[in-house]
mmCIF file of C-alpha atoms (C1' of nucleotides) in Angstrom:
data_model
loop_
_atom_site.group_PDB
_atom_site.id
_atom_site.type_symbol
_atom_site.label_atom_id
_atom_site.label_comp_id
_atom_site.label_asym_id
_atom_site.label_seq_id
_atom_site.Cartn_x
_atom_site.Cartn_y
_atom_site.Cartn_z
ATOM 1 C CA UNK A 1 -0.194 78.446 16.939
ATOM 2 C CA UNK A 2 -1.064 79.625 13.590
ATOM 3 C CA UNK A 3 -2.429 82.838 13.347
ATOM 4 C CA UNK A 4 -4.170 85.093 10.147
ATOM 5 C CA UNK A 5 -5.761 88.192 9.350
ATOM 6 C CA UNK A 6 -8.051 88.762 6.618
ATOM 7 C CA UNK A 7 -10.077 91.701 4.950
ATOM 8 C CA UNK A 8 -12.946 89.987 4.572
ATOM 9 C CA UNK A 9 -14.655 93.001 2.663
ATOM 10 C CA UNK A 10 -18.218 92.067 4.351
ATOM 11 C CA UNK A 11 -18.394 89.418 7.047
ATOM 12 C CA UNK A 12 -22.350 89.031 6.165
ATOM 13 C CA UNK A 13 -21.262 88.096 2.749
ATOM 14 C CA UNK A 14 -18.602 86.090 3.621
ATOM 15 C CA UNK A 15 -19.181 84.245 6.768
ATOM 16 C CA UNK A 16 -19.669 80.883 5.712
ATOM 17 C CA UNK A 17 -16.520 81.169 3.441
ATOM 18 C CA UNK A 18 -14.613 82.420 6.590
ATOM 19 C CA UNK A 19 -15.827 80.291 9.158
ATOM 20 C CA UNK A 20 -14.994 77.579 6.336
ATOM 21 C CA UNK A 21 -11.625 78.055 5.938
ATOM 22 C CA UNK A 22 -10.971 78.480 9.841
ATOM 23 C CA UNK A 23 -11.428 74.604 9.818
ATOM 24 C CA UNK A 24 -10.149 74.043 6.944
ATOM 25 C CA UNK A 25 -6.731 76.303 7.217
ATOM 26 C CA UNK A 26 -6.552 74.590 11.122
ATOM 27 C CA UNK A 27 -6.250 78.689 11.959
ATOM 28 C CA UNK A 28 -6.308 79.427 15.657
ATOM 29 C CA UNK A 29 -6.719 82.710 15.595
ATOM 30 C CA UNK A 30 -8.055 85.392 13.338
ATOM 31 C CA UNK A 31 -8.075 88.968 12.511
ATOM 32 C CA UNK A 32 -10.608 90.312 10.579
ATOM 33 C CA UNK A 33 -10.984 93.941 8.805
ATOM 34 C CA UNK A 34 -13.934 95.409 6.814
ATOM 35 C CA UNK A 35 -16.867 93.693 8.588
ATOM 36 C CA UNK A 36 -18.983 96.125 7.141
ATOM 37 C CA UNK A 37 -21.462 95.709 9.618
ATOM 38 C CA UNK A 38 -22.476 97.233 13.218
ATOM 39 C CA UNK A 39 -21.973 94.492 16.756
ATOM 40 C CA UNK A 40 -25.914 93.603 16.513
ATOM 41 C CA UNK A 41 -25.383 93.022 12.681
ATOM 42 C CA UNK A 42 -22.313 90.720 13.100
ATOM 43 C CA UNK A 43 -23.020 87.092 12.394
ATOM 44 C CA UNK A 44 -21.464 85.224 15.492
ATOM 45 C CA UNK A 45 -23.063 81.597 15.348
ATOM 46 C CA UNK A 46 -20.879 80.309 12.366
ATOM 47 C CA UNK A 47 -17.794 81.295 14.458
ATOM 48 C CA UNK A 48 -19.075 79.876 17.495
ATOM 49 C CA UNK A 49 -20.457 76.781 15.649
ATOM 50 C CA UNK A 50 -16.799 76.722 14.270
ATOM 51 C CA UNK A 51 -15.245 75.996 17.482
ATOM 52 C CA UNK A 52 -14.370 80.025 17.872
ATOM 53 C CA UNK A 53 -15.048 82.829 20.296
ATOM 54 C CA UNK A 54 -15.302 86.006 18.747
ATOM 55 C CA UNK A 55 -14.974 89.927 19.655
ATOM 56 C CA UNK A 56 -16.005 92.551 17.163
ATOM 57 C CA UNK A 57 -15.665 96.334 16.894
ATOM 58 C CA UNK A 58 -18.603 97.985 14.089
ATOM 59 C CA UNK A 59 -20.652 101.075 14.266
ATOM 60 C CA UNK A 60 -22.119 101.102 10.922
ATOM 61 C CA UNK A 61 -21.798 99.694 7.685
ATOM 62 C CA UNK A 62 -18.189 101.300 7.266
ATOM 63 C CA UNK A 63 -15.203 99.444 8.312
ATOM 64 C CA UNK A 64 -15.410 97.177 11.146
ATOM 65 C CA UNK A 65 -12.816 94.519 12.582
ATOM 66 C CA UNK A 66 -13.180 91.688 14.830
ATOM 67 C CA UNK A 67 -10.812 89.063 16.224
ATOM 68 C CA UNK A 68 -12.054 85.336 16.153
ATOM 69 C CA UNK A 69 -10.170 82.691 17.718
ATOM 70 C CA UNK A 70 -10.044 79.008 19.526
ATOM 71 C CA UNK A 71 -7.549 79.689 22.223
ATOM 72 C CA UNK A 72 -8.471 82.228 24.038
ATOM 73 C CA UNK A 73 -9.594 86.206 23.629
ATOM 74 C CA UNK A 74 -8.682 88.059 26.932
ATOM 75 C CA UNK A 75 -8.343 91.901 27.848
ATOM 76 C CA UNK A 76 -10.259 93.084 24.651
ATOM 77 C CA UNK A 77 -9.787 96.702 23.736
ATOM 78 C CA UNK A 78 -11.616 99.096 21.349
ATOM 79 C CA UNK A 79 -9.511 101.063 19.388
ATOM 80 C CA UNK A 80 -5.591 101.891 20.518
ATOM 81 C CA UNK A 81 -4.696 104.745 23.263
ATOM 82 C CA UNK A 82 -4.828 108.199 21.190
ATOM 83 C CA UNK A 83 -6.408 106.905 17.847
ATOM 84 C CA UNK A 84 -7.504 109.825 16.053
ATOM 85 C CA UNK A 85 -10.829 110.873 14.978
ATOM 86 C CA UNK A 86 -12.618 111.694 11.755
ATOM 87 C CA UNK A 87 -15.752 112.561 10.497
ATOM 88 C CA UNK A 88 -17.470 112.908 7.022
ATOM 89 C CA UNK A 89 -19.591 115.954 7.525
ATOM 90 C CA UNK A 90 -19.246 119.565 8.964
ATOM 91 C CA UNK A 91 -22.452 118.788 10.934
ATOM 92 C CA UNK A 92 -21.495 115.555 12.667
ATOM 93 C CA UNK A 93 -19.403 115.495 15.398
ATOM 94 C CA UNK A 94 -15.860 113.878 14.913
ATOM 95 C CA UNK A 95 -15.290 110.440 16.370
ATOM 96 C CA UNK A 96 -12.789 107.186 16.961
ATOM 97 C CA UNK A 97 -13.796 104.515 13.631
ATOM 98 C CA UNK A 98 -13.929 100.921 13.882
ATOM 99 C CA UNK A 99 -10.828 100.362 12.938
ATOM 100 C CA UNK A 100 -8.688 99.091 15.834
ATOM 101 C CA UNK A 101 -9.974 96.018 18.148
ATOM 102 C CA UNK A 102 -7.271 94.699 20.565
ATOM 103 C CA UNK A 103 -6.892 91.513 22.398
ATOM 104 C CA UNK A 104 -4.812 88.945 23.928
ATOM 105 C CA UNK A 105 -5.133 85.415 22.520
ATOM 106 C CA UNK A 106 -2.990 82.792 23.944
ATOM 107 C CA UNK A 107 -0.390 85.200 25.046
ATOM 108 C CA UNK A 108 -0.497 86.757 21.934
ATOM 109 C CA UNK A 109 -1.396 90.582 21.878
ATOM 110 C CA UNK A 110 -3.288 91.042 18.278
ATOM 111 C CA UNK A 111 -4.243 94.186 17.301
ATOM 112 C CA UNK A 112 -6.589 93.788 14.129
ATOM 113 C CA UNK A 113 -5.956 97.147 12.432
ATOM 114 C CA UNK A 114 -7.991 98.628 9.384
ATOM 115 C CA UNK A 115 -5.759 101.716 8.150
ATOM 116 C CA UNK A 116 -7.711 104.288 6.875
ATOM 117 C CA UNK A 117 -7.664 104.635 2.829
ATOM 118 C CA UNK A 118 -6.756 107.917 2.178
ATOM 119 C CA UNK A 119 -8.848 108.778 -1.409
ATOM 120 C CA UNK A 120 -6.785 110.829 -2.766
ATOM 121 C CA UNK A 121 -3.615 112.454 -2.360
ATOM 122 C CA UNK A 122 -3.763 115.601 -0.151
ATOM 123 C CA UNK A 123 -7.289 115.045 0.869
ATOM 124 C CA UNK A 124 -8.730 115.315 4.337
ATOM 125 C CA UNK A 125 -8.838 111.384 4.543
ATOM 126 C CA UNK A 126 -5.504 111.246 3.304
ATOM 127 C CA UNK A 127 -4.102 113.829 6.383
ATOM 128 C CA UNK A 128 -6.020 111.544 8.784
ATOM 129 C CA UNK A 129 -4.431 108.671 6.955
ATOM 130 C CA UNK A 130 -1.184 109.904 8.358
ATOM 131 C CA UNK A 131 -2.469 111.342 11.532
ATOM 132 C CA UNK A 132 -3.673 107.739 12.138
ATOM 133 C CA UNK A 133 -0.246 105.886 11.441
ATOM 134 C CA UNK A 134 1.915 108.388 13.422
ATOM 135 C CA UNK A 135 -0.567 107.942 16.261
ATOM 136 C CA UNK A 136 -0.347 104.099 15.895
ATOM 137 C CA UNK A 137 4.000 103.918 15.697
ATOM 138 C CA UNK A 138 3.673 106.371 19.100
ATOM 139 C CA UNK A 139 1.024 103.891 21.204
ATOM 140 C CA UNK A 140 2.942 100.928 19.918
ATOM 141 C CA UNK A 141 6.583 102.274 21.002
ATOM 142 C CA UNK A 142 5.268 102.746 24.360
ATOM 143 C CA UNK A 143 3.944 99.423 24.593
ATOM 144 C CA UNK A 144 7.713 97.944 24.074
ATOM 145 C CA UNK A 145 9.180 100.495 26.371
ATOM 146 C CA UNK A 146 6.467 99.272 29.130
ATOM 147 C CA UNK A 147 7.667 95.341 27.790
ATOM 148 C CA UNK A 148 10.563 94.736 25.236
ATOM 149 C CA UNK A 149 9.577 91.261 25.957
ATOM 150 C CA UNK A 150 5.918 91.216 24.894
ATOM 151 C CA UNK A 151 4.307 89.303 21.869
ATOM 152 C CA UNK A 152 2.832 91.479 20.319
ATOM 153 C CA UNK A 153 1.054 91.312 16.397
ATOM 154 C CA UNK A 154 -0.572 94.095 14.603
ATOM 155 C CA UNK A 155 -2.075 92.712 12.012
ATOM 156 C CA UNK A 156 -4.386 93.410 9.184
ATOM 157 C CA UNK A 157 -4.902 95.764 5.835
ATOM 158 C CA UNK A 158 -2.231 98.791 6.084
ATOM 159 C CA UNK A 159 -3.415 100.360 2.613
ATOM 160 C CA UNK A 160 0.256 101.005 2.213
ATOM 161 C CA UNK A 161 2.446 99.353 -0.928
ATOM 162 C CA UNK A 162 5.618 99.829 1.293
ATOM 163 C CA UNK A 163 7.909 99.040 -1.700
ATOM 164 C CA UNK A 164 7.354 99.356 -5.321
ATOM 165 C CA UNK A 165 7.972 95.599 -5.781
ATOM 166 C CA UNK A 166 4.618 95.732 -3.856
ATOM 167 C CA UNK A 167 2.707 96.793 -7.199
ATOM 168 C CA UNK A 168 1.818 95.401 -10.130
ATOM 169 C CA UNK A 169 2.682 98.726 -11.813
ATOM 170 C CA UNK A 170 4.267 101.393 -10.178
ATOM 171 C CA UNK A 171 2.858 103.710 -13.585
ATOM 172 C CA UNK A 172 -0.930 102.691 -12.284
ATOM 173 C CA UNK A 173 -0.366 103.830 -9.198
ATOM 174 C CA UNK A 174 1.656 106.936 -9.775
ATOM 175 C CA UNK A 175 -0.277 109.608 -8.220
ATOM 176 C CA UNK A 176 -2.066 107.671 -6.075
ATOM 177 C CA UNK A 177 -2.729 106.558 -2.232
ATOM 178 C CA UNK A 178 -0.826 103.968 -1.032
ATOM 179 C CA UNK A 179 2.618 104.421 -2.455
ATOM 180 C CA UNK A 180 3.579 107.699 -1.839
ATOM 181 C CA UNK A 181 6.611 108.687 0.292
ATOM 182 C CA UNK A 182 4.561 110.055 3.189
ATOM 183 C CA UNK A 183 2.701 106.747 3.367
ATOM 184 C CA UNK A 184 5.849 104.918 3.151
ATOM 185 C CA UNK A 185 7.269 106.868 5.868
ATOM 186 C CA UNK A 186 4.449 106.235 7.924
ATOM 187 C CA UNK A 187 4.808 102.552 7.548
ATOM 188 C CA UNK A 188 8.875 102.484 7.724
ATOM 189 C CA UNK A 189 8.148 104.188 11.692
ATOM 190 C CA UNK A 190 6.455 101.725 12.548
ATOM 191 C CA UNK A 191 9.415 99.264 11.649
ATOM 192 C CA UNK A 192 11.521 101.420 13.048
ATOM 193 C CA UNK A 193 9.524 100.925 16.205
ATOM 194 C CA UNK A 194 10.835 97.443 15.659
ATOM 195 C CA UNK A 195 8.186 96.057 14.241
ATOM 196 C CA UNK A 196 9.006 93.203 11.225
ATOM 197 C CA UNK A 197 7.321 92.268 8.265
ATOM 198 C CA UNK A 198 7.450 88.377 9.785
ATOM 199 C CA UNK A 199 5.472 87.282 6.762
ATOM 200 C CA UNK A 200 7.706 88.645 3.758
ATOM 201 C CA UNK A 201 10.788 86.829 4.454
ATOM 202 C CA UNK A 202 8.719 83.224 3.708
ATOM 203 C CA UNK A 203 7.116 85.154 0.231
ATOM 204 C CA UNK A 204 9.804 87.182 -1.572
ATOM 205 C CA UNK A 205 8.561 89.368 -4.497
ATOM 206 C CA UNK A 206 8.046 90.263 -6.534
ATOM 207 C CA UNK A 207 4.828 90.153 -8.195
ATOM 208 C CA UNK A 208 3.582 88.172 -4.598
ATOM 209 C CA UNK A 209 0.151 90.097 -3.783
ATOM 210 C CA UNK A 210 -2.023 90.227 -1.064
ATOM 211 C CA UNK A 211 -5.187 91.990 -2.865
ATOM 212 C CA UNK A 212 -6.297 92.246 -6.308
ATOM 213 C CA UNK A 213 -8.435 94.701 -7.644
ATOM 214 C CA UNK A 214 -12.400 93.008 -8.918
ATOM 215 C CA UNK A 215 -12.758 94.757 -11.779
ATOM 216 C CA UNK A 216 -10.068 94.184 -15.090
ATOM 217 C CA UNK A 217 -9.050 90.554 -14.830
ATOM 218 C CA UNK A 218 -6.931 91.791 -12.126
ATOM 219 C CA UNK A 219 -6.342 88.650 -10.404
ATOM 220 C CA UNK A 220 -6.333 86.273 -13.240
ATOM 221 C CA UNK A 221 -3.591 88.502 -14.613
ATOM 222 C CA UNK A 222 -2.153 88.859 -10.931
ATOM 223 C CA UNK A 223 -1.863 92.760 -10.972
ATOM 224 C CA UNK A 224 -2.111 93.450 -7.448
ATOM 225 C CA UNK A 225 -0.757 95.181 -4.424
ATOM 226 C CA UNK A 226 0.621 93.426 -1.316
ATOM 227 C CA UNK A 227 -0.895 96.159 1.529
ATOM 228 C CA UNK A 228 -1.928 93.241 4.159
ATOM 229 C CA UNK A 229 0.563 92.753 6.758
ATOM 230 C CA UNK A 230 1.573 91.201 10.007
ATOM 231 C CA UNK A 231 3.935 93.123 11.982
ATOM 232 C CA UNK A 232 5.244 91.520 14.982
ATOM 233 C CA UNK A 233 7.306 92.810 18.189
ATOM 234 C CA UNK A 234 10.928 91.372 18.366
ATOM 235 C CA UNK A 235 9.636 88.274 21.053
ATOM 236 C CA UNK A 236 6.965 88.015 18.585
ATOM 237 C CA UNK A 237 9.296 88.005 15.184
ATOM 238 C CA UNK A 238 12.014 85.089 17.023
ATOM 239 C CA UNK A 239 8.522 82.477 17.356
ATOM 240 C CA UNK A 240 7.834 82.892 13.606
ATOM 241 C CA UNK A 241 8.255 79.397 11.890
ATOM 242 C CA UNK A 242 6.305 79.629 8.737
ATOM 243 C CA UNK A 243 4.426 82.143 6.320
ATOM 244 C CA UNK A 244 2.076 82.115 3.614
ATOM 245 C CA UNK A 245 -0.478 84.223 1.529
ATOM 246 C CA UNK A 246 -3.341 82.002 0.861
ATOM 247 C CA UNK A 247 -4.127 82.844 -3.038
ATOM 248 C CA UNK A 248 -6.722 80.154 -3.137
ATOM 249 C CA UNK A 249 -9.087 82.110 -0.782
ATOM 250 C CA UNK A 250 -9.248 84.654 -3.474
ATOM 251 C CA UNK A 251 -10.773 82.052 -6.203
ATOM 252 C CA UNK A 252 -14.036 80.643 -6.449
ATOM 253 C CA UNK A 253 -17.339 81.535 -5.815
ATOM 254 C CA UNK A 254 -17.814 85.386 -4.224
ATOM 255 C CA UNK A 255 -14.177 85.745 -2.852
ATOM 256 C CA UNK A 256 -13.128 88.639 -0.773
ATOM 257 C CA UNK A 257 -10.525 91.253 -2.604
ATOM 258 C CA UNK A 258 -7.900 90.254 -0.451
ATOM 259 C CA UNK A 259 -6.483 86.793 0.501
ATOM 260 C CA UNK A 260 -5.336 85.378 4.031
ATOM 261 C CA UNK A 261 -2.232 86.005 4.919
ATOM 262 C CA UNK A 262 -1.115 83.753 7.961
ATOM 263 C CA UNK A 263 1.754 82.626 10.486
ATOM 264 C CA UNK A 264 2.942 79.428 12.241
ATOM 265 C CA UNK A 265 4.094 80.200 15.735
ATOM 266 C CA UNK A 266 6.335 77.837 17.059
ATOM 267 C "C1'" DA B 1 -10.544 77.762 -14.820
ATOM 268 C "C1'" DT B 2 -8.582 82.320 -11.222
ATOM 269 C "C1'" DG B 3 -12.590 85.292 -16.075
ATOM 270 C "C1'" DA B 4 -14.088 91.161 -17.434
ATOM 271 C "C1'" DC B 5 -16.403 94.734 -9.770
ATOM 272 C "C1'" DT B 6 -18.720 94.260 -5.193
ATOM 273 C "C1'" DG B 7 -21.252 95.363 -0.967
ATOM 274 C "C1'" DG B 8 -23.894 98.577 1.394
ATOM 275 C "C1'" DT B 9 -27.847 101.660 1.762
ATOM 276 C "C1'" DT B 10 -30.036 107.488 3.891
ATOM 277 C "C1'" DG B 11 -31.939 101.856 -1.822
ATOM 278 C "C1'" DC B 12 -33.482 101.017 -7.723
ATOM 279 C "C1'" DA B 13 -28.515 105.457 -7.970
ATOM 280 C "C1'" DC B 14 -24.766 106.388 -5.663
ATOM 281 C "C1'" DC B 15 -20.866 105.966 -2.456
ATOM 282 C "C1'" DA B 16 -16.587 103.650 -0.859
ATOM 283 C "C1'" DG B 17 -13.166 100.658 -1.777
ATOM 284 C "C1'" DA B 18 -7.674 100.926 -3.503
#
DNA sequence: ATGACTGGTTGCACCAGA
């Protein structure tokens, strides 16, 4: 079974690309992150057209994730047990984003996971950043307690550089989201929940990226960040045959900012 | 070529992204 997850930075924008390279890239199943778009908006046909069934979760035009696949989408769940909250303005009541969308394809459990940004360093978003990731390592330990055995992948756009090999400068960033020690921390948990990075053994840095900024030449001159990950459960991690991050995807005519990154499954 | 941001909208200016 091969399996991907992309931030597709607008699925309107997008779909035809994506649905393209489904076929193309013989993917069974696939995560998506920053849909951009609410469940009316979503463009379902090309999947479906495609040979795919496919679940989203989007409110508005702000995140958004979805889960598209040809073998199966069972037990589909919005958001993960104790996902925090967050809201932009005084006036508007705090609520769950579309971030999260959960469901079991083929046996797999995916979880298609959009981490929240964080800004800036010390700034509301940045506390619910880390409010978010603590909450995620806690609902995922208990799922391994209830099963060591289960398959499970959480997949998707982390907005954490775990390592500074996982930068094309570690001056550019200094000072900013996505490499600081709290951030790291937050993603180490969730290995220590024992969780594995089952794509980075198959593509060793450094200088191996998963997004690249658009403005600055930044991909020509590959000065990127690797922050999209799939992080499987021990039963999960064993099946793992193959990995790749699929660099063409971000060529060519209106690419996304970040590439595929996908798994063979024996 | 992989080429000097892009997508969305409370829209023609600004916000979010990372």
């Amino acid at each position: 079974m091969r399996l991907a997850t992309w931030n597709v930075n607008s699925i309107r924008a997008r779909v035809d690309r994506v649905a393209d390279w489904l076929e193309r890239a013989d993917v069974d199943v696939l995560a998506m992150q920053e849909t951009k778009c609410s469940d009316e908006q979503f463009p379902t046909m090309p999947f479906l057209a495609a040979g795919y069934d496919v679940v989203h979760c989007g409110f508005n035009q702000w995140n958004g994730v979805a889960i598209a696949s040809r073998v199966g989408i069972d037990d589909v769940q919005v958001g993960f047990d104790g996902q925090p909250t967050w809201s932009d303005k005084p006036e508007v009541e705090a609520a769950a984003e579309a971030r999260a969308l959960g469901a079991t394809c083929n046996g797999v459990r995916l979880w298609s996971l959009y981490v929240p940004n964080g800004r800036f360093v010390g700034s509301p978003h940045y506390v619910y950043k880390l409010e978010w990731l603590a909450a995620l390592r806690n609902t995922a330990q208990q799922w391994l307690l209830d099963d060591p055995a289960a398959q499970i992948a959480m997949v998707g756009d982390w907005n954490i550089a775990p390592t500074d090999e996982d930068v094309w400068s570690v001056e550019a960033y200094a000072g900013s989201t996505h490499v600081t020690e709290p951030e790291r921390a937050a993603f180490d948990a969730i290995l220590d929940a024992h969780f594995s990075d089952v794509v980075r053994p198959f593509t060793p840095g450094p200088a191996v990226y998963t997004y690249w900024d658009y403005t600055q030449l930044r991909f020509p001159k590959n000065r990127g960040m690797r922050i999209d990950f799939i992080l499987g459960s021990p039963a999960l991690a064993q099946r793992v045959t193959h990995a790749e991050i699929v660099r063409e995807e971000r060529k060519g005519k209106s690419p996304s900012d970040h590439a595929p990154v996908m798994v063979d499954l024996i």
